[in-house]
């Protein structure tokens, strides 16, 4: 099965990036995860990105904060899809990360999710892989139905007990 590479520039990003790993596990998708810095270890980063496809990686999810070069550099080196996850920062709340990732130059696209959107990055990677995997596509449809069912159950509960009691049970 195809694998996903999950990269982060620092272990402080793990709280966000674990969401990508968890959804990939839930969907039965193999992945590898590592901490790698495009700035502090460019040779190691280049080696990772340039050989990822040989290891079966079909999508890279890269989380980064601040200047957030990791996703863009991955996209510049790795020929297959890259999903960027802007990480919340103390100075600008992650908007700096978002702008750095989403404003890639023409020819170097990076799919970008919301600030701290690790779960959605995992889902985007799964959807990319599902284009050529009917079994995975069925799992994604089941996942989406599960989301719908959860909301419907909450709506029914609210309608049955009223908002005050519902709030008390939250």
Coordinates of C-alpha atoms in Angstrom, one line a residue:
X1 CA 0.0 0.0 0.0
X2 CA 1.0 3.6 -0.6
X3 CA 2.6 5.4 2.3
X4 CA 2.4 9.0 3.5
X5 CA 5.3 10.9 4.9
X6 CA 4.6 13.1 7.9
X7 CA 7.2 15.8 8.5
X8 CA 7.5 18.5 11.1
X9 CA 10.2 21.0 11.8
X10 CA 10.1 20.6 15.6
X11 CA 8.8 18.2 18.2
X12 CA 6.6 21.1 19.4
X13 CA 4.5 20.5 16.2
X14 CA 3.8 16.9 17.3
X15 CA 0.5 17.8 19.1
X16 CA -0.9 19.0 15.8
X17 CA 0.7 16.5 13.5
X18 CA -0.4 13.5 15.5
X19 CA -3.9 14.3 14.2
X20 CA -2.7 13.4 10.7
X21 CA -1.2 10.1 12.0
X22 CA -4.3 9.2 13.9
X23 CA -6.7 9.6 10.9
X24 CA -4.3 7.7 8.7
X25 CA -4.2 4.9 11.2
X26 CA -8.0 4.9 11.4
X27 CA -8.2 4.6 7.6
X28 CA -5.5 1.9 7.5
X29 CA -2.9 3.9 5.6
X30 CA 0.8 3.3 6.3
X31 CA 2.9 6.3 7.1
X32 CA 6.3 7.4 8.5
X33 CA 6.8 10.3 10.7
X34 CA 9.9 12.3 11.5
X35 CA 11.3 15.6 12.7
X36 CA 13.4 17.3 10.1
X37 CA 14.4 20.9 9.6
X38 CA 14.7 22.5 6.2
X39 CA 16.8 25.3 7.8
X40 CA 19.0 23.4 10.3
X41 CA 19.6 20.2 8.4
X42 CA 19.2 21.0 4.7
X43 CA 21.3 18.0 3.5
X44 CA 19.3 15.6 5.6
X45 CA 16.1 17.2 4.4
X46 CA 17.1 17.0 0.8
X47 CA 18.0 13.4 1.1
X48 CA 14.6 12.6 2.7
X49 CA 12.6 14.4 0.1
X50 CA 14.6 13.3 -2.9
X51 CA 14.3 9.6 -1.9
X52 CA 10.8 9.5 -0.5
X53 CA 9.2 8.2 -3.6
X54 CA 11.7 5.3 -3.7
X55 CA 10.4 4.3 -0.2
X56 CA 6.8 4.2 -1.4
X57 CA 5.8 7.7 -0.2
X58 CA 3.0 9.0 -2.4
X59 CA 2.0 12.1 -0.4
X60 CA 4.0 14.2 2.1
X61 CA 2.3 16.1 4.9
X62 CA 4.6 18.8 6.2
X63 CA 3.8 20.9 9.2
X64 CA 5.7 24.1 9.9
X65 CA 5.4 27.3 11.8
X66 CA 6.8 30.8 11.3
X67 CA 8.7 31.0 8.0
X68 CA 7.3 27.6 7.3
X69 CA 9.7 26.5 4.6
X70 CA 9.3 22.8 5.1
X71 CA 6.2 22.2 2.9
X72 CA 7.4 24.4 0.1
X73 CA 10.9 22.9 0.1
X74 CA 9.3 19.4 0.1
X75 CA 7.2 20.4 -2.9
X76 CA 10.2 21.7 -4.7
X77 CA 12.1 18.4 -4.3
X78 CA 9.4 15.7 -4.1
X79 CA 7.4 15.3 -7.3
X80 CA 4.2 14.0 -5.9
X81 CA 1.6 15.9 -3.7
X82 CA 2.5 17.8 -0.6
X83 CA 0.0 19.0 2.0
X84 CA 1.1 21.8 4.2
X85 CA -0.1 22.3 7.8
X86 CA 0.5 25.8 9.1
X87 CA 1.4 25.6 12.8
X88 CA 0.1 28.2 15.3
X89 CA 2.8 30.6 16.4
X90 CA 3.0 32.8 19.5
X91 CA 4.0 35.9 17.5
X92 CA 1.3 36.0 14.8
X93 CA -1.1 33.2 15.7
X94 CA -0.1 31.0 12.7
X95 CA -1.1 33.6 10.1
X96 CA 2.6 33.9 9.2
X97 CA 2.8 30.1 8.7
X98 CA -0.3 30.1 6.6
X99 CA 0.9 32.9 4.3
X100 CA 4.3 31.2 4.0
X101 CA 2.8 27.9 2.9
X102 CA -0.1 29.1 0.7
X103 CA 1.9 31.7 -1.2
X104 CA 4.1 29.2 -3.2
X105 CA 5.4 30.3 -6.5
X106 CA 3.9 29.1 -9.7
X107 CA 4.9 25.6 -10.5
X108 CA 5.4 24.5 -6.9
X109 CA 1.9 23.9 -5.5
X110 CA 1.3 22.9 -1.9
X111 CA -2.2 21.9 -0.8
X112 CA -2.8 23.9 2.4
X113 CA -5.1 23.2 5.3
X114 CA -6.2 25.4 8.2
X115 CA -3.8 26.5 10.9
X116 CA -3.2 23.4 13.1
X117 CA -5.2 21.3 10.7
X118 CA -3.4 18.1 11.1
X119 CA -6.5 15.9 10.9
X120 CA -7.6 17.6 7.6
X121 CA -4.1 17.1 6.2
X122 CA -4.4 13.4 6.9
X123 CA -7.8 13.3 5.3
X124 CA -6.5 15.3 2.2
X125 CA -3.7 12.8 1.9
X126 CA -6.2 9.9 2.1
X127 CA -8.4 11.5 -0.5
X128 CA -5.4 11.9 -2.9
X129 CA -4.6 8.2 -2.4
X130 CA -8.3 7.2 -2.8
X131 CA -8.4 8.5 -6.4
X132 CA -6.8 5.1 -7.4
X133 CA -7.9 3.0 -4.4
X134 CA -11.6 2.0 -4.3
X135 CA -11.3 0.3 -0.9
X136 CA -9.8 3.5 0.6
X137 CA -12.5 5.5 -1.1
X138 CA -15.2 3.4 0.5
X139 CA -13.5 3.9 4.0
X140 CA -13.6 7.7 3.4
X141 CA -17.3 7.5 2.5
X142 CA -17.9 5.6 5.7
X143 CA -15.9 8.2 7.7
X144 CA -18.0 11.0 6.2
X145 CA -21.2 9.1 7.0
X146 CA -20.0 8.7 10.6
X147 CA -19.6 12.5 10.8
X148 CA -23.1 13.0 9.5
X149 CA -24.5 10.4 12.0
X150 CA -22.8 12.1 14.9
X151 CA -24.3 15.5 14.1
X152 CA -27.8 14.0 13.5
X153 CA -27.6 12.3 16.9
X154 CA -26.7 15.6 18.6
X155 CA -29.5 17.4 16.8
X156 CA -32.0 14.7 17.9
X157 CA -30.8 14.9 21.5
X158 CA -31.1 18.7 21.5
X159 CA -34.6 18.5 20.0
X160 CA -35.7 15.9 22.6
X161 CA -34.3 17.5 25.8
X162 CA -34.1 21.2 25.0
X163 CA -31.1 23.5 24.9
X164 CA -30.8 24.0 28.7
X165 CA -30.5 20.4 29.5
X166 CA -28.3 19.8 26.5
X167 CA -25.9 22.4 27.7
X168 CA -25.8 20.9 31.2
X169 CA -24.8 17.6 29.8
X170 CA -22.0 19.0 27.7

